[in-house]
Coordinates of C-alpha atoms in Angstrom, one line a residue:
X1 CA 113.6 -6.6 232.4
X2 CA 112.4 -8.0 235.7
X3 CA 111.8 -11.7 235.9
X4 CA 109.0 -12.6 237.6
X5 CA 109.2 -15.7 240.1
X6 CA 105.9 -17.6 241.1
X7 CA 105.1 -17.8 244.6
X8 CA 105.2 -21.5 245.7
X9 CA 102.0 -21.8 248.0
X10 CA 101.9 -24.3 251.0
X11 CA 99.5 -25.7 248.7
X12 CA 102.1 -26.1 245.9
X13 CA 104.5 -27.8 247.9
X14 CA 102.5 -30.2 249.4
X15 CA 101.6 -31.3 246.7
X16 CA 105.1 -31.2 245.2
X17 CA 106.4 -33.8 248.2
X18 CA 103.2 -36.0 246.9
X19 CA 104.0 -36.2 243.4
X20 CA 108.1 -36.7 244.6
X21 CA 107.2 -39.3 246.8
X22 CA 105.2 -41.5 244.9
X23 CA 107.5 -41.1 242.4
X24 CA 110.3 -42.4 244.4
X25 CA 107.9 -44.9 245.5
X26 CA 106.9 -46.9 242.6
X27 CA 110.4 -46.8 241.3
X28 CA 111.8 -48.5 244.0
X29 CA 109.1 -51.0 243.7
X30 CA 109.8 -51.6 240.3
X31 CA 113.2 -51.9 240.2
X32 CA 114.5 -53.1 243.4
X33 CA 112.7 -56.8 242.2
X34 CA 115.3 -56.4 238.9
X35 CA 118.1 -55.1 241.0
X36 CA 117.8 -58.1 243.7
X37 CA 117.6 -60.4 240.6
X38 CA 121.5 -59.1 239.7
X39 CA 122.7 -59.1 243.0
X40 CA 121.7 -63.1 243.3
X41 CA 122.8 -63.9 240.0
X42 CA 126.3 -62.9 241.4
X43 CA 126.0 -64.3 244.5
X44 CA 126.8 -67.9 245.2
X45 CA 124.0 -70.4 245.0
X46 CA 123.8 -72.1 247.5
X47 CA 124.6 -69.7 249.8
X48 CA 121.7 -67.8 248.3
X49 CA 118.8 -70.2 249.7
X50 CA 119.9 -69.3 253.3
X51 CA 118.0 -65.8 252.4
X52 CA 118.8 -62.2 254.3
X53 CA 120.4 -60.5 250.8
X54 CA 119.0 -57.7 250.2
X55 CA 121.1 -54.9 248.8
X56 CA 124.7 -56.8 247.5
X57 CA 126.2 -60.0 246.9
X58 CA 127.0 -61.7 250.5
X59 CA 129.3 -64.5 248.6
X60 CA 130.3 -62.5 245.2
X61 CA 130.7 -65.1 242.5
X62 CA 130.8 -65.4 238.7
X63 CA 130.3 -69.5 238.8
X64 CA 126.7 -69.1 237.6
X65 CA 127.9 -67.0 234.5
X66 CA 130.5 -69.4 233.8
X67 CA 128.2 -72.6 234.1
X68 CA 125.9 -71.0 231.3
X69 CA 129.0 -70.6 228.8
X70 CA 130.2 -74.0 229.6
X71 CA 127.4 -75.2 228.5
X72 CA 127.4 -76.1 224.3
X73 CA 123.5 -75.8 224.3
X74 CA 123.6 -72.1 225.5
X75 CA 126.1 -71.1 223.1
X76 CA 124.6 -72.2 220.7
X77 CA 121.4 -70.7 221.4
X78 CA 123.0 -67.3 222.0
X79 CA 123.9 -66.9 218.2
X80 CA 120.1 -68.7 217.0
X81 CA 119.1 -66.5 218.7
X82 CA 120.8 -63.3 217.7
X83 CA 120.8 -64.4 213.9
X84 CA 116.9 -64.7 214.2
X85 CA 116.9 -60.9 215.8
X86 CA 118.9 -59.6 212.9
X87 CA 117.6 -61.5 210.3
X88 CA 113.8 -61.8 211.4
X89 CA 113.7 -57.8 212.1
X90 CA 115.3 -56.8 209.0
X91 CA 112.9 -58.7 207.0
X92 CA 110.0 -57.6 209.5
X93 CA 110.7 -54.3 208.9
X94 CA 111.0 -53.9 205.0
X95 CA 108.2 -56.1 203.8
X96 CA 105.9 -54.9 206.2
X97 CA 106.7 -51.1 204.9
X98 CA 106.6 -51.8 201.9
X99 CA 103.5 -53.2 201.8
X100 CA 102.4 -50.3 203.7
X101 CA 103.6 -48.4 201.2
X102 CA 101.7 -49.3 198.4
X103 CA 98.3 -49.8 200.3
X104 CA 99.2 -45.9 201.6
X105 CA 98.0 -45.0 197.8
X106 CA 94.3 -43.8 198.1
X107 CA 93.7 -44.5 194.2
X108 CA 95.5 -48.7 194.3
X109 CA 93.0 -50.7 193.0
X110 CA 91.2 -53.2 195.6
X111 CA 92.9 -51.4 198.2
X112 CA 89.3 -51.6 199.8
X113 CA 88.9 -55.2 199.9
X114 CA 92.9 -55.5 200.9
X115 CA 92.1 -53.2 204.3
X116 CA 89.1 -55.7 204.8
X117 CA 91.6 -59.0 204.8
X118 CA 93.7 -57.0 206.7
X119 CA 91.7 -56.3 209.4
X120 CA 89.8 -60.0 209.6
X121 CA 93.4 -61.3 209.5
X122 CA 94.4 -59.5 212.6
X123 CA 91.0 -60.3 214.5
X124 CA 90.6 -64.3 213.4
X125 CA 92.7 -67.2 212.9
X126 CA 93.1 -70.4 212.0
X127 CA 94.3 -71.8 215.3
X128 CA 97.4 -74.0 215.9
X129 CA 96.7 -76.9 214.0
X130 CA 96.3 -75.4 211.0
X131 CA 98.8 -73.1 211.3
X132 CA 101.2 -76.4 211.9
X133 CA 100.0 -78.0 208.7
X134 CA 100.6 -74.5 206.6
X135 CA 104.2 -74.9 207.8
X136 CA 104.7 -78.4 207.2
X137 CA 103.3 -78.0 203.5
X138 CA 106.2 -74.8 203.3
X139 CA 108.8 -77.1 204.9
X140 CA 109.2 -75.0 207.3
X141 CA 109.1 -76.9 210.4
X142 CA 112.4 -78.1 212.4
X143 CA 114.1 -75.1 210.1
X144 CA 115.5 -72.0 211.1
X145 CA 113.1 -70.1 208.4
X146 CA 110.2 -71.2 210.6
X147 CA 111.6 -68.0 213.0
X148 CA 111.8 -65.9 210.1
X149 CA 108.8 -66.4 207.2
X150 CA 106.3 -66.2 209.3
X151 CA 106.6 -63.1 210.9
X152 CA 107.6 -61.2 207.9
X153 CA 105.2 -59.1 207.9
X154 CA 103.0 -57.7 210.7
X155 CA 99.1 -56.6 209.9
X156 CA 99.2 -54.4 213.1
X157 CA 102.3 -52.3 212.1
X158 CA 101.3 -52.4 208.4
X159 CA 98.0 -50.2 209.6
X160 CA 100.1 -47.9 211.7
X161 CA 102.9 -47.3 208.8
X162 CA 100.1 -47.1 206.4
X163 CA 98.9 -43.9 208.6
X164 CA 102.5 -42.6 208.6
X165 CA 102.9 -42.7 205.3
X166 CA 99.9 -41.1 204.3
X167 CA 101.2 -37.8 205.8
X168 CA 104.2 -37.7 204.1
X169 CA 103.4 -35.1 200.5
X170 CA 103.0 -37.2 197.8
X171 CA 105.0 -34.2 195.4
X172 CA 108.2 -36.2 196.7
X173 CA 107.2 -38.9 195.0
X174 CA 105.8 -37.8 191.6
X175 CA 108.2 -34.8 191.4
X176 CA 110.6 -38.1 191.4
X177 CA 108.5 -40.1 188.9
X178 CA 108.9 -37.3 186.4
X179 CA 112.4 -38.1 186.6
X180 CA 112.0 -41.6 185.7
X181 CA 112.8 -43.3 189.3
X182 CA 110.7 -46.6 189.6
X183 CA 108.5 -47.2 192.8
X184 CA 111.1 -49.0 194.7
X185 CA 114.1 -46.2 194.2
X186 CA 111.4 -43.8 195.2
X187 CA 110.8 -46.1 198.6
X188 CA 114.1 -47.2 198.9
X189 CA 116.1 -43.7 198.3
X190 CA 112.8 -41.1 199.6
X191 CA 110.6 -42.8 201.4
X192 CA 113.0 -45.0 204.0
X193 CA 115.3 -41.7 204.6
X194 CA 112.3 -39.7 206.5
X195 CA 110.8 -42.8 208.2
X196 CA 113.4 -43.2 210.7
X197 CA 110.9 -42.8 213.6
X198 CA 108.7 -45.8 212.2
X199 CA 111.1 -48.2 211.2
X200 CA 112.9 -48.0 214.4
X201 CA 109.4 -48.0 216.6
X202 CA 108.8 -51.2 214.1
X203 CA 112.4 -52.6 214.6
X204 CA 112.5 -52.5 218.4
X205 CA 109.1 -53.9 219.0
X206 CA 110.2 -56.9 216.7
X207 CA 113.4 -57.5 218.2
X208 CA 112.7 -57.8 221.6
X209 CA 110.0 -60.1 220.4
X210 CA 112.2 -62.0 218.5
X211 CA 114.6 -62.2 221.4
X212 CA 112.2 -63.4 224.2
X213 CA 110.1 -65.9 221.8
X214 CA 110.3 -68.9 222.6
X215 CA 107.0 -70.7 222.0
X216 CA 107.8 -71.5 218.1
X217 CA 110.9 -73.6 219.4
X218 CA 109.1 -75.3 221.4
X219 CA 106.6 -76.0 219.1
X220 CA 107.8 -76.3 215.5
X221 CA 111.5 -76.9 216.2
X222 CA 113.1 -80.9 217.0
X223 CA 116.5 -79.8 216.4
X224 CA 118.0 -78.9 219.6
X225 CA 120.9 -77.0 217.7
X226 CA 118.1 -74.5 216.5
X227 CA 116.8 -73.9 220.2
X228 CA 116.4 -70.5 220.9
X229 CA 117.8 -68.6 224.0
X230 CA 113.9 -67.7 225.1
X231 CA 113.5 -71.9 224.8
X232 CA 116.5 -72.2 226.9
X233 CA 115.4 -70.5 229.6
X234 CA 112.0 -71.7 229.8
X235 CA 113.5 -75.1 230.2
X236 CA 115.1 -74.4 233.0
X237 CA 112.3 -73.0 234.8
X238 CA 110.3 -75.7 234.2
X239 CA 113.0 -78.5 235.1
X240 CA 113.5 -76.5 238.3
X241 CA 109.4 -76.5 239.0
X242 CA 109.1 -80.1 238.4
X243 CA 112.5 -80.6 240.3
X244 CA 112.1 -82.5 243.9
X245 CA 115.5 -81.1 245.7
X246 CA 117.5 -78.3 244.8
X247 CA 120.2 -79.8 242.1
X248 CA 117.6 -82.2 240.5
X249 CA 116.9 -79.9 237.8
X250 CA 121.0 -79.4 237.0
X251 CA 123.1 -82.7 236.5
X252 CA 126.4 -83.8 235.5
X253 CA 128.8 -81.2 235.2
X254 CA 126.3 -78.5 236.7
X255 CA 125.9 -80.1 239.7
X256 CA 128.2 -78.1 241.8
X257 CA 128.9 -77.2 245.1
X258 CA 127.8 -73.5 244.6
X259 CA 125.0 -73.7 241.8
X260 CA 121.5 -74.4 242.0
X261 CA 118.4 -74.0 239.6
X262 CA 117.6 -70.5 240.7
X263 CA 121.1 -69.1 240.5
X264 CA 121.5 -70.0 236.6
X265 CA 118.1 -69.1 236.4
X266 CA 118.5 -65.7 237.5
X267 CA 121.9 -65.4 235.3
X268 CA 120.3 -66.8 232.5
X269 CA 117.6 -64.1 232.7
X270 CA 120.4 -61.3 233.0
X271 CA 121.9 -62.9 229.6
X272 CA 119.0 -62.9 227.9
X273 CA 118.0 -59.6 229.3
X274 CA 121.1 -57.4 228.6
X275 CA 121.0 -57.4 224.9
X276 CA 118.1 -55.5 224.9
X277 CA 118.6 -52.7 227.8
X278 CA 122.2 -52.3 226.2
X279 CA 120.4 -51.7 222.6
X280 CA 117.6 -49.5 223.5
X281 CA 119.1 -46.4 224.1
X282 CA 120.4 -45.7 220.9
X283 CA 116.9 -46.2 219.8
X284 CA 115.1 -44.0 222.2
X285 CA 115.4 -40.9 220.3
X286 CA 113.4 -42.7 217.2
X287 CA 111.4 -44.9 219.8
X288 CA 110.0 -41.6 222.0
X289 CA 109.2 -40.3 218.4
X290 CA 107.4 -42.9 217.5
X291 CA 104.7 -43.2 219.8
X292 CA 102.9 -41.3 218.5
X293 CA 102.5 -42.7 215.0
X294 CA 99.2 -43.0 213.6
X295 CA 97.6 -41.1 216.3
X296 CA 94.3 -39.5 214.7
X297 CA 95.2 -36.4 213.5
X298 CA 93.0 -33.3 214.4

């Protein structure tokens, strides 16, 4: 059997070189702002605000890593903060299914009026003061729950797991009620097995947002042991905005030689960054997947 091999035209690789080039292109333009942002963060602060770095470290350094685990508050923002990803996404991801779940059922009673709350929930609200006072009355401000209750569970991903489990066959679930299992071994042991795809689209979504959040510290939380890492950094920024020389927004024990704002800035980012880029590869098999749940079928 011959193998037939299409002609490229003149057109074809014009075109090509285009497509190629642009592509190139944007990458560059999108990455090399992230790349230049590592390459100061190792580079020594104050050697840093003379400028002309463009592709490496001209003084290689660690001293802005180290500042940031010298200091307590960091640390102890660091593990807030990963106990709120864990925790907050677990939680995020099971009540919200579940509730999915049982509003997937075409004959629940109400369901109706419970997609109607649904939808006016996700398109009005209360506004911040009221949303304070419904904390307060659930003692949950200045606690760590305040990061967790709250969020457990999300209107917008209980529509688009409500459409995913719709097109699973309901016969896995009765064949299983004929043997006696209850509704949650059926959605614990059937229905959580096959929904890898949506619980992982779910779970990545929610823990990058709990990871950069930082507006509910700032807000709800007067216990600086419970600051979170997104808080931390948004501190410094602003101390460094407001800040008239270059060390003014860093004293004490920060105050070195080779730090300034920007350089622990730019290393905090990379900290608070990292987490995430190292974690979502092992999700991008489920997370590609996953896109494409509760697209309108055809």
């Amino acid at each position: 059997m011959i193998r037939k091999t299409k002609h490229r035209t003149k057109e074809d690789c014009i075109i090509d070189f285009i497509v190629y080039f642009l592509a190139v292109f944007i990458f560059i333009v999108t990455f090399y702002p992230f790349y230049l942002s590592i390459v100061m963060a190792f580079n020594e602060g104050k050697d840093a605000l003379r400028g002309g770095i463009y592709l490496w470290p001209r003084v290689f350094t660690t001293e802005n890593f180290k500042e940031l685990v010298r200091d307590t508050a960091w640390g102890r923002a660091l593990i807030v903060t990963i106990l709120r990803t864990i925790l907050g996404t677990g939680v995020t991801v099971f009540f919200t299914t579940l509730m999915a779940y049982g509003l997937s059922f075409q004959n629940l009673r109400g369901r109706k009026t419970y997609m109607i709350m649904i939808i006016i929930a996700m398109y009005f609200s209360g506004g911040v003061i009221p949303y304070y006072m419904v904390l307060r009355t659930l003692h949950l401000v200045n606690s760590f729950w305040v990061y967790i209750v709250p969020g457990a569970i999300n209107l917008f991903y209980v529509l688009v797991a409500i459409s995913f489990f719709e097109g699973i066959p309901k016969e896995m679930g009765e064949s299983a009620r004929i043997d006696g299992a209850s509704e949650i071994t059926i959605y614990l042991r059937l229905i959580f097995p096959v929904s890898k795809p949506l619980l992982a689209t779910i779970a990545i979504f929610t823990a990058v947002g709990h990871w950069n959040s930082w507006y509910d510290s700032a807000f709800f939380i007067q216990n600086k042991d419970l600051r979170t890492l997104g808080y931390q950094l948004m501190s410094i920024i602003n101390k460094a905005n407001v800040s008239n020389t270059p060390l003014d927004a860093y004293s004490g024990s920060q105050a070195q030689q080779s730090l300034t704002p920007m350089s622990i800035q730019l290393a905090a980012m990379l900290v608070a960054v990292g987490p995430i880029l190292l974690v979502y590869p092992f999700f991008q098999r489920y997370f590609v997947s996953g896109l494409t749940i509760g697209a309108v079928k055809g």
